[in-house]
GROMACS .gro file of N, CA and C in nm:
model
  366
    1MET      N    1   0.071  -0.106   0.020
    1MET     CA    2   0.011  -0.006  -0.025
    1MET      C    3   0.079   0.120   0.013
    2GLU      N    4   0.059   0.220  -0.086
    2GLU     CA    5   0.144   0.335  -0.102
    2GLU      C    6   0.065   0.427   0.009
    3SER      N    7   0.145   0.515   0.079
    3SER     CA    8   0.084   0.597   0.168
    3SER      C    9   0.139   0.744   0.152
    4TYR      N   10   0.073   0.850   0.190
    4TYR     CA   11   0.094   0.984   0.170
    4TYR      C   12   0.098   1.059   0.310
    5GLY      N   13   0.196   1.111   0.334
    5GLY     CA   14   0.198   1.177   0.495
    5GLY      C   15   0.159   1.327   0.464
    6TYR      N   16   0.107   1.356   0.576
    6TYR     CA   17   0.084   1.503   0.580
    6TYR      C   18   0.096   1.542   0.745
    7GLY      N   19   0.218   1.578   0.774
    7GLY     CA   20   0.231   1.602   0.913
    7GLY      C   21   0.224   1.478   0.978
    8HIS      N   22   0.131   1.465   1.091
    8HIS     CA   23   0.139   1.340   1.172
    8HIS      C   24   0.002   1.259   1.114
    9LEU      N   25  -0.038   1.283   0.988
    9LEU     CA   26  -0.166   1.193   0.931
    9LEU      C   27  -0.104   1.133   0.809
   10THR      N   28  -0.137   1.003   0.807
   10THR     CA   29  -0.110   0.937   0.692
   10THR      C   30  -0.219   0.863   0.623
   11ILE      N   31  -0.238   0.902   0.501
   11ILE     CA   32  -0.358   0.835   0.450
   11ILE      C   33  -0.311   0.727   0.329
   12GLY      N   34  -0.378   0.610   0.339
   12GLY     CA   35  -0.322   0.506   0.265
   12GLY      C   36  -0.409   0.483   0.134
   13ASP      N   37  -0.389   0.433   0.037
   13ASP     CA   38  -0.463   0.437  -0.089
   13ASP      C   39  -0.511   0.283  -0.092
   14GLY      N   40  -0.519   0.214   0.007
   14GLY     CA   41  -0.556   0.072  -0.003
   14GLY      C   42  -0.696   0.067  -0.020
   15ALA      N   43  -0.753  -0.040  -0.052
   15ALA     CA   44  -0.916  -0.054  -0.060
   15ALA      C   45  -0.965  -0.029   0.080
   16GLU      N   46  -0.921  -0.023   0.198
   16GLU     CA   47  -0.986  -0.007   0.309
   16GLU      C   48  -0.972   0.147   0.339
   17GLY      N   49  -0.910   0.225   0.242
   17GLY     CA   50  -0.908   0.381   0.255
   17GLY      C   51  -0.853   0.428   0.384
   18SER      N   52  -0.771   0.359   0.451
   18SER     CA   53  -0.705   0.377   0.601
   18SER      C   54  -0.670   0.545   0.620
   19ILE      N   55  -0.693   0.576   0.742
   19ILE     CA   56  -0.644   0.681   0.790
   19ILE      C   57  -0.569   0.682   0.926
   20LYS      N   58  -0.459   0.704   0.934
   20LYS     CA   59  -0.359   0.692   1.060
   20LYS      C   60  -0.313   0.783   1.119
   21ARG      N   61  -0.370   0.830   1.248
   21ARG     CA   62  -0.303   0.944   1.314
   21ARG      C   63  -0.209   0.881   1.424
   22SER      N   64  -0.094   0.953   1.435
   22SER     CA   65  -0.024   0.922   1.541
   22SER      C   66  -0.040   0.979   1.689
   23GLU      N   67  -0.127   1.080   1.680
   23GLU     CA   68  -0.172   1.161   1.807
   23GLU      C   69  -0.317   1.116   1.845
   24PRO      N   70  -0.341   1.094   1.989
   24PRO     CA   71  -0.482   1.094   2.021
   24PRO      C   72  -0.571   1.205   2.005
   25ARG      N   73  -0.685   1.198   1.966
   25ARG     CA   74  -0.785   1.323   1.952
   25ARG      C   75  -0.869   1.304   2.094
   26ASP      N   76  -0.924   1.425   2.117
   26ASP     CA   77  -1.007   1.441   2.209
   26ASP      C   78  -1.139   1.471   2.165
   27SER      N   79  -1.244   1.393   2.152
   27SER     CA   80  -1.377   1.437   2.092
   27SER      C   81  -1.453   1.519   2.182
   28LEU      N   82  -1.503   1.616   2.148
   28LEU     CA   83  -1.565   1.729   2.233
   28LEU      C   84  -1.655   1.822   2.125
   29PHE      N   85  -1.747   1.897   2.205
   29PHE     CA   86  -1.810   2.004   2.151
   29PHE      C   87  -1.765   2.134   2.205
   30LEU      N   88  -1.709   2.220   2.153
   30LEU     CA   89  -1.652   2.354   2.212
   30LEU      C   90  -1.666   2.474   2.125
   31LYS      N   91  -1.696   2.570   2.185
   31LYS     CA   92  -1.721   2.685   2.125
   31LYS      C   93  -1.563   2.766   2.077
   32ALA      N   94  -1.509   2.811   1.979
   32ALA     CA   95  -1.413   2.901   1.971
   32ALA      C   96  -1.427   3.001   1.866
   33THR      N   97  -1.344   3.093   1.864
   33THR     CA   98  -1.345   3.189   1.740
   33THR      C   99  -1.238   3.182   1.643
   34LEU      N  100  -1.269   3.215   1.527
   34LEU     CA  101  -1.170   3.202   1.434
   34LEU      C  102  -1.155   3.327   1.339
   35ARG      N  103  -1.028   3.353   1.289
   35ARG     CA  104  -1.015   3.474   1.187
   35ARG      C  105  -0.912   3.413   1.093
   36PHE      N  106  -0.945   3.441   0.956
   36PHE     CA  107  -0.868   3.408   0.858
   36PHE      C  108  -0.773   3.512   0.811
   37GLY      N  109  -0.650   3.476   0.794
   37GLY     CA  110  -0.536   3.557   0.768
   37GLY      C  111  -0.528   3.688   0.850
   38HIS      N  112  -0.535   3.801   0.789
   38HIS     CA  113  -0.532   3.912   0.898
   38HIS      C  114  -0.669   3.998   0.904
   39GLU      N  115  -0.788   3.911   0.895
   39GLU     CA  116  -0.915   3.971   0.901
   39GLU      C  117  -0.917   4.030   1.068
   40ALA      N  118  -0.991   4.140   1.062
   40ALA     CA  119  -1.022   4.193   1.205
   40ALA      C  120  -1.117   4.128   1.264
   41ALA      N  121  -1.239   4.086   1.215
   41ALA     CA  122  -1.354   4.037   1.263
   41ALA      C  123  -1.345   3.892   1.269
   42ALA      N  124  -1.377   3.834   1.389
   42ALA     CA  125  -1.360   3.683   1.402
   42ALA      C  126  -1.503   3.643   1.420
   43ARG      N  127  -1.504   3.495   1.363
   43ARG     CA  128  -1.650   3.436   1.350
   43ARG      C  129  -1.659   3.314   1.452
   44ASP      N  130  -1.749   3.275   1.489
   44ASP     CA  131  -1.778   3.169   1.599
   44ASP      C  132  -1.761   3.043   1.520
   45LEU      N  133  -1.686   2.944   1.587
   45LEU     CA  134  -1.665   2.791   1.518
   45LEU      C  135  -1.701   2.685   1.645
   46ARG      N  136  -1.733   2.580   1.587
   46ARG     CA  137  -1.778   2.499   1.687
   46ARG      C  138  -1.669   2.369   1.644
   47VAL      N  139  -1.602   2.349   1.759
   47VAL     CA  140  -1.486   2.227   1.763
   47VAL      C  141  -1.534   2.108   1.776
   48ARG      N  142  -1.484   2.024   1.683
   48ARG     CA  143  -1.547   1.888   1.705
   48ARG      C  144  -1.450   1.780   1.768
   49ASN      N  145  -1.322   1.789   1.724
   49ASN     CA  146  -1.231   1.719   1.821
   49ASN      C  147  -1.100   1.819   1.816
   50LEU      N  148  -1.017   1.777   1.904
   50LEU     CA  149  -0.883   1.849   1.949
   50LEU      C  150  -0.762   1.766   1.964
   51SER      N  151  -0.650   1.804   1.918
   51SER     CA  152  -0.535   1.721   1.946
   51SER      C  153  -0.412   1.827   1.985
   52GLU      N  154  -0.291   1.776   1.990
   52GLU     CA  155  -0.184   1.870   2.023
   52GLU      C  156  -0.156   1.951   1.908
   53SER      N  157  -0.174   1.891   1.789
   53SER     CA  158  -0.114   1.943   1.657
   53SER      C  159  -0.248   1.999   1.579
   54GLY      N  160  -0.362   1.996   1.613
   54GLY     CA  161  -0.477   2.026   1.522
   54GLY      C  162  -0.586   2.018   1.583
   55MET      N  163  -0.714   2.024   1.496
   55MET     CA  164  -0.834   2.020   1.537
   55MET      C  165  -0.959   2.019   1.429
   56MET      N  166  -1.046   1.948   1.444
   56MET     CA  167  -1.139   1.957   1.314
   56MET      C  168  -1.277   2.022   1.390
   57ALA      N  169  -1.352   2.123   1.300
   57ALA     CA  170  -1.428   2.184   1.332
   57ALA      C  171  -1.542   2.224   1.218
   58ASP      N  172  -1.654   2.271   1.259
   58ASP     CA  173  -1.767   2.279   1.166
   58ASP      C  174  -1.737   2.401   1.099
   59LEU      N  175  -1.769   2.419   0.967
   59LEU     CA  176  -1.760   2.549   0.900
   59LEU      C  177  -1.853   2.566   0.803
   60ASP      N  178  -1.926   2.677   0.757
   60ASP     CA  179  -2.027   2.697   0.677
   60ASP      C  180  -1.972   2.723   0.540
   61ARG      N  181  -1.854   2.706   0.523
   61ARG     CA  182  -1.821   2.743   0.371
   61ARG      C  183  -1.670   2.680   0.350
   62ILE      N  184  -1.644   2.680   0.205
   62ILE     CA  185  -1.518   2.606   0.190
   62ILE      C  186  -1.405   2.696   0.181
   63VAL      N  187  -1.304   2.674   0.229
   63VAL     CA  188  -1.160   2.746   0.254
   63VAL      C  189  -1.057   2.677   0.178
   64PRO      N  190  -0.963   2.729   0.088
   64PRO     CA  191  -0.860   2.654   0.021
   64PRO      C  192  -0.758   2.587   0.134
   65GLU      N  193  -0.709   2.475   0.102
   65GLU     CA  194  -0.596   2.438   0.204
   65GLU      C  195  -0.493   2.518   0.205
   66GLY      N  196  -0.431   2.529   0.314
   66GLY     CA  197  -0.306   2.620   0.327
   66GLY      C  198  -0.353   2.760   0.362
   67THR      N  199  -0.484   2.783   0.381
   67THR     CA  200  -0.510   2.933   0.424
   67THR      C  201  -0.469   2.950   0.572
   68ARG      N  202  -0.401   3.058   0.579
   68ARG     CA  203  -0.348   3.096   0.732
   68ARG      C  204  -0.484   3.145   0.822
   69LEU      N  205  -0.460   3.116   0.947
   69LEU     CA  206  -0.571   3.157   1.049
   69LEU      C  207  -0.532   3.163   1.185
   70THR      N  208  -0.614   3.208   1.258
   70THR     CA  209  -0.584   3.222   1.413
   70THR      C  210  -0.714   3.155   1.483
   71VAL      N  211  -0.695   3.072   1.557
   71VAL     CA  212  -0.820   3.036   1.620
   71VAL      C  213  -0.810   3.046   1.785
   72ASP      N  214  -0.909   3.094   1.831
   72ASP     CA  215  -0.888   3.125   1.989
   72ASP      C  216  -0.968   2.996   2.065
   73ILE      N  217  -0.916   2.928   2.150
   73ILE     CA  218  -0.951   2.829   2.208
   73ILE      C  219  -0.976   2.864   2.362
   74ARG      N  220  -1.100   2.839   2.423
   74ARG     CA  221  -1.120   2.846   2.569
   74ARG      C  222  -1.012   2.776   2.645
   75GLY      N  223  -0.954   2.845   2.726
   75GLY     CA  224  -0.842   2.757   2.822
   75GLY      C  225  -0.710   2.746   2.745
   76ILE      N  226  -0.710   2.768   2.619
   76ILE     CA  227  -0.570   2.752   2.540
   76ILE      C  228  -0.520   2.887   2.502
   77GLY      N  229  -0.614   2.963   2.427
   77GLY     CA  230  -0.584   3.112   2.413
   77GLY      C  231  -0.580   3.107   2.222
   78GLU      N  232  -0.514   3.191   2.186
   78GLU     CA  233  -0.484   3.224   2.035
   78GLU      C  234  -0.377   3.128   2.007
   79VAL      N  235  -0.404   3.030   1.882
   79VAL     CA  236  -0.323   2.956   1.823
   79VAL      C  237  -0.315   2.982   1.660
   80GLN      N  238  -0.199   3.003   1.618
   80GLN     CA  239  -0.193   3.007   1.475
   80GLN      C  240  -0.182   2.877   1.395
   81GLY      N  241  -0.234   2.899   1.268
   81GLY     CA  242  -0.235   2.738   1.202
   81GLY      C  243  -0.255   2.796   1.063
   82ARG      N  244  -0.323   2.669   0.999
   82ARG     CA  245  -0.350   2.676   0.843
   82ARG      C  246  -0.452   2.575   0.829
   83VAL      N  247  -0.540   2.580   0.722
   83VAL     CA  248  -0.631   2.482   0.679
   83VAL      C  249  -0.564   2.360   0.637
   84ALA      N  250  -0.574   2.260   0.686
   84ALA     CA  251  -0.520   2.112   0.626
   84ALA      C  252  -0.609   2.047   0.525
   85TRP      N  253  -0.733   2.070   0.555
   85TRP     CA  254  -0.834   2.011   0.450
   85TRP      C  255  -0.982   2.093   0.470
   86CYS      N  256  -1.045   2.068   0.353
   86CYS     CA  257  -1.180   2.149   0.403
   86CYS      C  258  -1.273   2.078   0.295
   87GLU      N  259  -1.394   2.028   0.355
   87GLU     CA  260  -1.505   2.000   0.262
   87GLU      C  261  -1.637   2.049   0.326
   88SER      N  262  -1.740   2.035   0.254
   88SER     CA  263  -1.863   2.084   0.293
   88SER      C  264  -1.898   2.055   0.438
   89GLY      N  265  -1.895   2.180   0.520
   89GLY     CA  266  -1.952   2.152   0.648
   89GLY      C  267  -1.840   2.135   0.758
   90ARG      N  268  -1.693   2.098   0.710
   90ARG     CA  269  -1.610   2.067   0.810
   90ARG      C  270  -1.476   2.102   0.762
   91MET      N  271  -1.368   2.121   0.842
   91MET     CA  272  -1.263   2.151   0.811
   91MET      C  273  -1.162   2.116   0.928
   92GLY      N  274  -1.011   2.056   0.858
   92GLY     CA  275  -0.914   2.023   0.955
   92GLY      C  276  -0.834   2.136   0.967
   93ILE      N  277  -0.771   2.171   1.085
   93ILE     CA  278  -0.685   2.286   1.111
   93ILE      C  279  -0.548   2.220   1.169
   94ARG      N  280  -0.426   2.275   1.127
   94ARG     CA  281  -0.320   2.219   1.159
   94ARG      C  282  -0.236   2.332   1.199
   95PHE      N  283  -0.209   2.321   1.366
   95PHE     CA  284  -0.149   2.429   1.436
   95PHE      C  285  -0.016   2.447   1.410
   96ASP      N  286   0.048   2.572   1.403
   96ASP     CA  287   0.184   2.593   1.387
   96ASP      C  288   0.256   2.536   1.528
   97THR      N  289   0.210   2.524   1.631
   97THR     CA  290   0.291   2.483   1.765
   97THR      C  291   0.185   2.397   1.832
   98THR      N  292   0.232   2.324   1.913
   98THR     CA  293   0.149   2.223   1.964
   98THR      C  294   0.069   2.275   2.093
   99VAL      N  295  -0.030   2.230   2.128
   99VAL     CA  296  -0.111   2.274   2.253
   99VAL      C  297  -0.125   2.165   2.336
  100ASP      N  298  -0.179   2.210   2.467
  100ASP     CA  299  -0.231   2.081   2.558
  100ASP      C  300  -0.391   2.088   2.546
  101PRO      N  301  -0.442   1.994   2.475
  101PRO     CA  302  -0.583   2.002   2.454
  101PRO      C  303  -0.659   1.965   2.583
  102GLN      N  304  -0.588   1.931   2.683
  102GLN     CA  305  -0.665   1.915   2.824
  102GLN      C  306  -0.698   2.051   2.879
  103LEU      N  307  -0.631   2.158   2.843
  103LEU     CA  308  -0.648   2.284   2.883
  103LEU      C  309  -0.790   2.343   2.863
  104ALA      N  310  -0.840   2.282   2.746
  104ALA     CA  311  -0.972   2.316   2.684
  104ALA      C  312  -1.076   2.256   2.758
  105ARG      N  313  -1.040   2.152   2.844
  105ARG     CA  314  -1.159   2.078   2.917
  105ARG      C  315  -1.171   2.118   3.053
  106LYS      N  316  -1.057   2.202   3.089
  106LYS     CA  317  -1.085   2.265   3.240
  106LYS      C  318  -1.208   2.347   3.295
  107PRO      N  319  -1.235   2.335   3.388
  107PRO     CA  320  -1.377   2.368   3.431
  107PRO      C  321  -1.364   2.544   3.427
  108VAL      N  322  -1.463   2.619   3.383
  108VAL     CA  323  -1.450   2.749   3.394
  108VAL      C  324  -1.528   2.797   3.521
  109GLY      N  325  -1.508   2.921   3.579
  109GLY     CA  326  -1.587   2.961   3.691
  109GLY      C  327  -1.506   2.902   3.829
  110GLY      N  328  -1.582   2.928   3.904
  110GLY     CA  329  -1.563   2.872   4.047
  110GLY      C  330  -1.555   3.003   4.135
  111GLY      N  331  -1.555   3.121   4.095
  111GLY     CA  332  -1.549   3.236   4.172
  111GLY      C  333  -1.681   3.262   4.219
  112GLY      N  334  -1.690   3.374   4.310
  112GLY     CA  335  -1.815   3.429   4.379
  112GLY      C  336  -1.900   3.475   4.264
  113GLN      N  337  -1.864   3.534   4.163
  113GLN     CA  338  -1.942   3.602   4.071
  113GLN      C  339  -1.993   3.517   3.956
  114THR      N  340  -1.964   3.388   3.948
  114THR     CA  341  -1.990   3.287   3.844
  114THR      C  342  -2.124   3.229   3.883
  115PRO      N  343  -2.210   3.237   3.775
  115PRO     CA  344  -2.339   3.169   3.787
  115PRO      C  345  -2.313   3.020   3.811
  116SER      N  346  -2.421   2.971   3.904
  116SER     CA  347  -2.411   2.821   3.955
  116SER      C  348  -2.417   2.737   3.849
  117PHE      N  349  -2.475   2.759   3.706
  117PHE     CA  350  -2.483   2.657   3.603
  117PHE      C  351  -2.357   2.675   3.546
  118ALA      N  352  -2.247   2.760   3.562
  118ALA     CA  353  -2.118   2.754   3.506
  118ALA      C  354  -2.018   2.669   3.594
  119LYS      N  355  -2.050   2.664   3.720
  119LYS     CA  356  -1.949   2.596   3.812
  119LYS      C  357  -1.963   2.446   3.813
  120PRO      N  358  -1.846   2.391   3.846
  120PRO     CA  359  -1.841   2.235   3.825
  120PRO      C  360  -1.925   2.180   3.944
  121ALA      N  361  -1.991   2.047   3.915
  121ALA     CA  362  -2.076   2.006   4.008
  121ALA      C  363  -1.962   1.930   4.114
  122ILE      N  364  -2.007   1.941   4.246
  122ILE     CA  365  -1.923   1.892   4.359
  122ILE      C  366  -1.974   1.742   4.404
   0.00000   0.00000   0.00000
């Protein structure tokens, strides 16, 4: 089977159409914001899964591979990257630097001003 590498993603051309990733991904639904290139306005984005080197998100348009972007993820902050792939409704983002995906799962709130629905259950 011949395979093509893209960073840590290897796509085989065998009958099984295998996709192998060398990193674990965290499946989740998380809101983030996204800016393409040097756009000033950010748009909301729903993250479907997150790993150290990238993420998959819902997107309502097709964007060319390689398009530069900045994504702001809760608990992680702004991360630079590029579009790794894009098809109707979804896109893959490859980060320029690695992140700790567990930071996005940390509970928010806990302070006296935080509403009870945003505090972690005890």
